Amino acid sequence: MRIAIALVLWVLPQVIFAQEWEDRQLFNDHASEQKLRIISSTDTSFFTPIIKSFISKYPNVAVEYLVTGTADIDRIFRATPDAFDVVISSAMDLQLKIVNDGLARPVSNVPLPSWAQWRQSLFAFTSEPAAIVINREAFAGHPIPDTRQKLIEALRARPEIFRGRIGTYDVRKSGLGYLFATQDARASETYWRLMEVMGALDIRLYCCSGDMINDLSDGTIAVAYNVLGSYATARVESKGAIEIILPSNFPTTMMRTAMVSIDAPHFEDASAFIRHLIALQSGSEKAAFPLPPLNSKLNDVERSTIALEPALMTFLDTLKRRRFLAEWEDAVIQKQQK
Amino acid sequence: MTRNLPTSGSLRNHLVLTLIGGAAILALLLFFAIRNYATQVAQQGQDNILGASVTSILDAASIRDGTIEVDIPYASFSMLSTQSDDRIFYAIYQDETFLSGYPKLSLATVSGQESIFQSVKHRGKTVRLVTASRTLIGIEKRTQIRVALAQTQDALSGTLAQISRNAALFGTGFFALAALLSIWASSTTVGQLKRLTNSVTRRGPQDLSPFEKPVPSEMLPLVTSLNSLMQRLDHSLGQSEDFIAEAAHRVRTPLATVRSYAEATLQRVDKEENRQALRSMVRAIDESSRAAGQLLDHAMITFRADHLEHQNLDLVALVNELVVRLMPIAEMKDLELRFHSDAQITYSGDPVLIQNAVRNLIDNALKYSPSEGTVNILVTAAPNVHVRVCDSGNGFPSEELNTLATRFKRGKNAEGTIGSGLGLTIAMDVARAHGGNLQLSNGTEGGACALLSL
């Protein structure tokens, strides 16, 4: 009986946990001395070389890499900050709010310029523009739209081709999608026109970049809006089928950020991991760091990077978010029902 | 001669300490004043931005379909970006109902247009909190929107630390400068005293003239009393010199009378023992009158040295004249006077004094030279103007070379020779009055040498 209860108690949380993660991998498992828990929104494939090089430097550290969506990271981490050492997410606004709320522990001696870090707690390590990704087939014989305006024109010109074949993030579920949407909306009114046009064409909503690119590769959808270019580039097998377009007027560029939990059980290892990550980022080895490194030319108008500043919290405000989502739903979803 | 007087502290140290102490207090005051002012200005700066931010949030509040909407402008938080990445907290209330933001943020009760600024603790950090309100008028009722906005003060304290550092640097600089200035000021002040001390110390033993150089008004009483003291001293010294001169003069005349009577009596006395006694008498009288003469000379020289009359003269002619005049006396003693000189030496000095000095030297040489001896007199301008008188006597007693020129001091070998002990003193005084000196030495082959350099 006791054994049964113990078994249940042992299995139950594992089952619960196992269900929550999109992916969960252990590295250097046998070195059970310390287990660094990293919660991340980045696919494991991107982080495998980074973690492996980290382990080769710190052989007695085991790493557990847990992957989930950006909104989930925010929710799970805020509930149990002592369960994780490192938090990695592409949703800059959620990350910044976590730091602002005092849930991150500062790490000293991280060689990053001030624009790429906040409070010595939040560290940017990639620079990734939101891209329009298209299926080449759908645009065969037609000009490829290189701005949002031209995309609107292209969609309006051939609604029969695109109806039900446009994809974007469901901003209600995806933190990154919400960040891209709010920054787009802030930058230009074109965003709302585009959303209305896409909404009228029965847009498909996705939780994650991966699914969207899958559907794009096999032709289920012809256009994906605000996809991470880096994910699309990584799909070698679909390179022929899709094309990544960075909108030439204002490509919204996101920086992936990492931080150490205020209650990190292994603060020293977590700090070492952050430093290792930043060092790899500034190195030029493509194999060791498969993600696009920080763009040193930040002032380049062509690639306006979302700034790490408290203003990111604006759209996280309850009232502001409610209003934005209402407008977004008006544009995207209600039109679908009509 | 110098006795260590007890001191009542150093005027200079006292001055320096007072001035430096004052400078230190001023520097501290300056530091605190600057820091205080900077704190106010910096806090005012933060308050201004917070105020603008909260106003922009309130402006974005509106009632739509009966519900409150607050469309926070992106710039509201953007303007709060600081160098130190300060954290921000906010809360929006409708009347007493929490709408959005950080529910734990405590906010002040506000009414009207007034914004209230406070420094409060939030999550264990001191934050600057601004609370402002706005009344919205809806269809049914009036409702008050209150917005509290707080920001940590990392950048502010960074700025303040920097300003404090600069203020400290400024204060230290001011202090160092003031210290240097005070040291300089005390040195100059004390320097005036030192200069007076030096001019008192540097004076010759005969110089009792009043101080004429301008002195600071605070030192004027001191210098005036000093001058009056010296005037009295000079006066009494003069009186005693006068007295000596007067006494010598009064003694000399009767002495001459007594001598002439003694000579006359000597002619008439036949008894050998009486003649002996009379001869001794004449000798004693000679000695006394010579001493009286020299005392007179000395008094005259002292007077003339104090009021030295410079006049151009030919030193060679002057000494030569003297030599010619003394020639008969030398011949009487079977002595040979040899005079060597340059062709002509123009010198600016008091002829009476110089003649007196040289005569005393030659007198001495004649007195101490044995018969058949030679007295060499040399006047030359190379390397400096000097007169040298050398005899062929026994020379000065070597252990007394340095003291012979003092008043009434006679050499040990002078017994049996008429003299007052003032001759060398007179020569020395004359030399000093002309800025020169008298050097006594013994020649390598015997004989004494006196070198009067002018």
Coordinates of N, CA and C in Angstrom, one line a residue, chain B residues 124-252:
Chain B
G124 N 10.1 46.6 -0.8 CA 11.4 46.8 -0.1 C 12.3 47.8 -0.7
K125 N 11.8 48.5 -1.7 CA 12.7 49.5 -2.4 C 12.0 50.9 -2.2
T126 N 12.9 51.9 -2.1 CA 12.3 53.2 -2.0 C 12.0 53.7 -3.4
V127 N 10.7 54.1 -3.6 CA 10.3 54.5 -4.9 C 9.7 55.9 -4.8
R128 N 9.8 56.6 -5.9 CA 9.1 57.9 -6.0 C 7.8 57.7 -6.6
L129 N 6.8 58.1 -5.8 CA 5.4 57.8 -6.2 C 4.7 59.1 -6.5
V130 N 4.0 59.1 -7.7 CA 3.1 60.2 -8.0 C 1.7 59.7 -8.1
T131 N 0.8 60.4 -7.5 CA -0.6 60.0 -7.6 C -1.4 61.2 -8.2
A132 N -2.2 61.0 -9.2 CA -3.0 62.0 -9.8 C -4.3 61.5 -10.1
S133 N -5.3 62.4 -10.2 CA -6.6 61.9 -10.5 C -7.3 62.8 -11.6
R134 N -8.4 62.2 -12.1 CA -9.1 62.9 -13.1 C -10.6 62.5 -13.0
T135 N -11.4 63.4 -13.1 CA -12.9 63.1 -12.9 C -13.5 63.0 -14.3
L136 N -14.1 61.8 -14.6 CA -14.7 61.6 -15.9 C -16.2 61.7 -15.7
I137 N -16.9 62.3 -16.6 CA -18.3 62.5 -16.4 C -19.0 61.6 -17.5
G138 N -19.6 60.5 -16.9 CA -20.3 59.6 -17.8 C -21.8 60.0 -18.0
I139 N -22.5 59.1 -18.6 CA -24.0 59.4 -18.8 C -24.7 59.4 -17.5
E140 N -24.3 58.4 -16.6 CA -25.1 58.2 -15.4 C -24.5 59.0 -14.2
K141 N -23.1 58.9 -14.1 CA -22.5 59.4 -12.9 C -21.1 59.9 -13.2
R142 N -20.6 60.7 -12.2 CA -19.3 61.1 -12.3 C -18.4 60.0 -11.7
T143 N -17.2 59.8 -12.2 CA -16.4 58.8 -11.7 C -14.9 59.4 -11.6
Q144 N -14.2 59.0 -10.6 CA -12.9 59.5 -10.4 C -11.9 58.4 -10.8
I145 N -11.0 58.8 -11.7 CA -9.9 57.9 -12.1 C -8.6 58.3 -11.4
R146 N -8.1 57.4 -10.6 CA -6.8 57.7 -9.9 C -5.7 56.9 -10.5
V147 N -4.6 57.5 -10.8 CA -3.4 56.8 -11.3 C -2.2 57.0 -10.4
A148 N -1.6 55.9 -10.0 CA -0.4 56.1 -9.2 C 0.7 55.5 -10.1
L149 N 1.8 56.2 -10.1 CA 3.0 55.8 -10.9 C 4.2 55.9 -10.0
A150 N 5.0 54.8 -9.9 CA 6.1 54.9 -9.1 C 7.4 54.4 -9.9
Q151 N 8.5 55.0 -9.5 CA 9.7 54.6 -10.2 C 10.8 54.5 -9.1
T152 N 11.7 53.5 -9.3 CA 12.8 53.3 -8.4 C 13.8 54.4 -8.6
Q153 N 14.8 54.6 -7.7 CA 15.6 55.8 -7.8 C 17.1 55.4 -8.0
D154 N 17.3 54.3 -8.8 CA 18.7 53.9 -9.1 C 19.4 55.0 -9.9
A155 N 18.8 55.5 -10.9 CA 19.5 56.5 -11.7 C 19.7 57.7 -10.9
L156 N 18.7 58.1 -10.1 CA 18.8 59.3 -9.3 C 20.0 59.2 -8.3
S157 N 20.0 58.0 -7.7 CA 21.1 57.9 -6.7 C 22.4 57.8 -7.4
G158 N 22.5 57.2 -8.6 CA 23.7 57.3 -9.4 C 24.1 58.7 -9.7
T159 N 23.1 59.5 -10.2 CA 23.4 60.9 -10.5 C 23.9 61.6 -9.2
L160 N 23.2 61.3 -8.1 CA 23.6 62.0 -6.9 C 25.0 61.6 -6.4
A161 N 25.3 60.3 -6.5 CA 26.6 59.9 -6.1 C 27.6 60.6 -7.0
Q162 N 27.4 60.8 -8.3 CA 28.3 61.4 -9.1 C 28.4 62.9 -8.7
I163 N 27.3 63.5 -8.5 CA 27.3 64.9 -8.1 C 28.1 65.1 -6.8
S164 N 27.8 64.1 -5.8 CA 28.5 64.2 -4.5 C 30.0 64.1 -4.7
R165 N 30.4 63.2 -5.6 CA 31.8 63.0 -5.9 C 32.4 64.3 -6.4
N166 N 31.6 64.9 -7.4 CA 32.1 66.2 -8.0 C 32.2 67.3 -6.9
A167 N 31.1 67.3 -6.1 CA 31.1 68.3 -5.1 C 32.2 68.1 -4.1
A168 N 32.5 66.9 -3.8 CA 33.6 66.6 -2.8 C 34.9 67.0 -3.5
L169 N 35.0 66.7 -4.7 CA 36.3 67.1 -5.5 C 36.4 68.7 -5.5
F170 N 35.3 69.3 -5.8 CA 35.2 70.8 -5.8 C 35.6 71.3 -4.4
G171 N 35.0 70.7 -3.4 CA 35.2 71.2 -2.0 C 36.7 71.0 -1.6
T172 N 37.2 69.8 -2.0 CA 38.6 69.6 -1.7 C 39.5 70.6 -2.4
G173 N 39.2 70.8 -3.7 CA 40.0 71.8 -4.5 C 40.0 73.1 -3.8
F174 N 38.7 73.5 -3.5 CA 38.6 74.8 -2.8 C 39.4 74.9 -1.5
F175 N 39.3 73.8 -0.8 CA 40.1 73.7 0.5 C 41.6 73.8 0.3
A176 N 42.0 73.0 -0.7 CA 43.5 73.0 -1.0 C 44.0 74.4 -1.4
L177 N 43.2 75.1 -2.3 CA 43.5 76.4 -2.7 C 43.5 77.4 -1.6
A178 N 42.5 77.3 -0.7 CA 42.4 78.2 0.4 C 43.6 77.9 1.4
A179 N 43.9 76.6 1.5 CA 45.1 76.3 2.4 C 46.3 77.0 1.9
L180 N 46.5 76.8 0.6 CA 47.7 77.4 0.0 C 47.8 78.9 0.2
L181 N 46.6 79.5 -0.1 CA 46.5 80.9 0.0 C 46.8 81.4 1.4
S182 N 46.2 80.6 2.4 CA 46.4 81.0 3.8 C 47.9 80.9 4.2
I183 N 48.5 79.8 3.7 CA 49.9 79.7 4.0 C 50.7 80.8 3.4
W184 N 50.3 81.2 2.2 CA 51.0 82.3 1.5 C 50.8 83.6 2.2
A185 N 49.5 83.8 2.6 CA 49.2 85.1 3.3 C 49.9 85.2 4.6
S186 N 50.0 84.0 5.4 CA 50.7 84.1 6.7 C 52.1 84.3 6.5
S187 N 52.7 83.7 5.4 CA 54.1 83.9 5.2 C 54.4 85.3 4.8
T188 N 53.6 85.9 4.0 CA 53.9 87.3 3.7 C 53.8 88.2 4.9
T189 N 52.8 87.9 5.7 CA 52.6 88.7 6.9 C 53.8 88.6 7.8
V190 N 54.1 87.3 8.1 CA 55.2 87.1 9.0 C 56.5 87.5 8.3
G191 N 56.6 87.5 7.0 CA 57.7 87.9 6.2 C 58.1 89.4 6.6
Q192 N 57.1 90.2 6.7 CA 57.3 91.6 7.1 C 58.1 91.7 8.4
L193 N 57.7 90.9 9.4 CA 58.4 90.9 10.7 C 59.8 90.4 10.5
K194 N 59.9 89.3 9.6 CA 61.2 88.7 9.4 C 62.2 89.7 8.8
R195 N 61.6 90.5 7.9 CA 62.5 91.5 7.2 C 63.0 92.5 8.2
L196 N 62.1 92.9 9.1 CA 62.5 93.9 10.1 C 63.6 93.3 11.0
T197 N 63.4 92.0 11.4 CA 64.3 91.3 12.2 C 65.7 91.3 11.5
N198 N 65.6 90.9 10.2 CA 66.9 90.8 9.5 C 67.6 92.2 9.4
S199 N 66.8 93.2 9.2 CA 67.5 94.5 9.1 C 68.1 95.0 10.4
V200 N 67.4 94.5 11.5 CA 68.0 94.8 12.9 C 69.3 94.0 13.0
T201 N 69.2 92.7 12.6 CA 70.3 91.8 12.8 C 71.5 92.2 12.0
R202 N 71.3 92.6 10.8 CA 72.3 92.9 9.8 C 73.1 94.1 10.2
R203 N 72.6 95.0 11.0 CA 73.2 96.3 11.3 C 74.6 96.1 12.0
G204 N 75.5 97.0 11.6 CA 76.8 97.0 12.2 C 76.7 97.4 13.7
P205 N 77.7 97.1 14.5 CA 77.7 97.4 15.9 C 77.5 98.9 16.2
Q206 N 78.0 99.7 15.3 CA 77.9 101.2 15.5 C 76.6 101.8 15.0
D207 N 75.9 101.0 14.2 CA 74.8 101.6 13.5 C 73.6 101.7 14.4
L208 N 73.3 102.9 14.8 CA 72.1 103.1 15.6 C 71.1 104.1 15.0
S209 N 71.2 104.2 13.6 CA 70.3 105.2 12.9 C 68.9 104.6 12.9
P210 N 67.9 105.4 12.8 CA 66.5 104.9 12.8 C 66.2 104.2 11.5
F211 N 65.2 103.3 11.6 CA 64.7 102.5 10.4 C 63.9 103.5 9.6
E212 N 64.2 103.5 8.3 CA 63.5 104.5 7.5 C 62.6 103.8 6.5
K213 N 62.8 102.5 6.3 CA 62.0 101.8 5.3 C 60.6 101.7 5.7
P214 N 59.6 101.8 4.7 CA 58.2 101.7 5.1 C 57.9 100.3 5.7
V215 N 57.1 100.3 6.7 CA 56.6 99.0 7.3 C 55.1 99.1 7.3
P216 N 54.4 97.9 7.4 CA 52.9 97.9 7.6 C 52.5 98.7 8.8
S217 N 51.3 99.3 8.7 CA 50.9 100.2 9.7 C 50.8 99.5 11.1
E218 N 50.5 98.2 11.1 CA 50.4 97.5 12.4 C 51.8 97.4 13.1
M219 N 52.9 97.4 12.3 CA 54.2 97.3 12.9 C 54.8 98.7 13.2
L220 N 54.1 99.7 12.8 CA 54.6 101.1 12.9 C 54.9 101.4 14.4
P221 N 54.0 101.1 15.4 CA 54.4 101.4 16.8 C 55.6 100.7 17.2
L222 N 55.8 99.4 16.8 CA 57.0 98.7 17.2 C 58.3 99.4 16.7
V223 N 58.2 99.7 15.4 CA 59.4 100.3 14.8 C 59.6 101.7 15.4
T224 N 58.6 102.4 15.7 CA 58.7 103.7 16.3 C 59.4 103.6 17.7
S225 N 58.9 102.6 18.5 CA 59.6 102.5 19.8 C 61.0 102.0 19.6
L226 N 61.2 101.2 18.6 CA 62.6 100.7 18.4 C 63.5 101.9 18.0
N227 N 63.0 102.7 17.1 CA 63.8 103.9 16.7 C 64.0 104.8 17.9
S228 N 63.0 105.0 18.7 CA 63.2 105.9 19.9 C 64.2 105.3 20.8
L229 N 64.1 104.0 21.0 CA 65.1 103.3 21.9 C 66.5 103.5 21.4
M230 N 66.7 103.3 20.1 CA 68.0 103.5 19.5 C 68.5 104.9 19.5
Q231 N 67.5 105.8 19.4 CA 67.9 107.2 19.5 C 68.5 107.5 20.9
R232 N 67.8 107.0 21.9 CA 68.3 107.2 23.3 C 69.6 106.6 23.5
L233 N 69.7 105.4 22.9 CA 71.0 104.6 23.0 C 72.1 105.4 22.4
D234 N 71.9 105.9 21.2 CA 72.8 106.6 20.4 C 73.3 107.9 21.2
H235 N 72.2 108.5 21.7 CA 72.5 109.7 22.5 C 73.4 109.4 23.7
S236 N 73.1 108.4 24.4 CA 73.9 108.1 25.6 C 75.3 107.6 25.3
L237 N 75.4 106.9 24.1 CA 76.7 106.5 23.7 C 77.5 107.7 23.3
G238 N 76.9 108.6 22.5 CA 77.5 109.8 22.1 C 78.0 110.6 23.3
Q239 N 77.1 110.6 24.3 CA 77.5 111.3 25.5 C 78.8 110.8 26.2
S240 N 78.8 109.4 26.2 CA 80.0 108.8 26.9 C 81.2 109.0 26.0
E241 N 81.1 109.0 24.7 CA 82.2 109.3 23.8 C 82.7 110.7 24.0
D242 N 81.7 111.6 24.1 CA 82.0 113.0 24.3 C 82.8 113.2 25.6
F243 N 82.3 112.4 26.6 CA 82.9 112.5 27.9 C 84.3 112.1 27.9
I244 N 84.6 111.0 27.2 CA 85.9 110.5 27.1 C 86.8 111.5 26.4
A245 N 86.3 112.0 25.3 CA 87.1 113.0 24.5 C 87.4 114.2 25.3
E246 N 86.4 114.7 26.0 CA 86.5 115.8 26.8 C 87.6 115.6 27.9
A247 N 87.4 114.4 28.5 CA 88.3 114.0 29.6 C 89.8 114.0 29.1
A248 N 90.0 113.3 27.9 CA 91.3 113.2 27.4 C 91.9 114.5 27.1
H249 N 91.0 115.4 26.5 CA 91.5 116.7 26.1 C 92.0 117.5 27.3
R250 N 91.1 117.3 28.4 CA 91.4 118.1 29.6 C 92.7 117.6 30.3
V251 N 92.9 116.3 30.1 CA 94.1 115.7 30.7 C 95.4 116.0 29.9
R252 N 95.2 116.1 28.6 CA 96.4 116.3 27.7 C 97.1 117.6 28.0

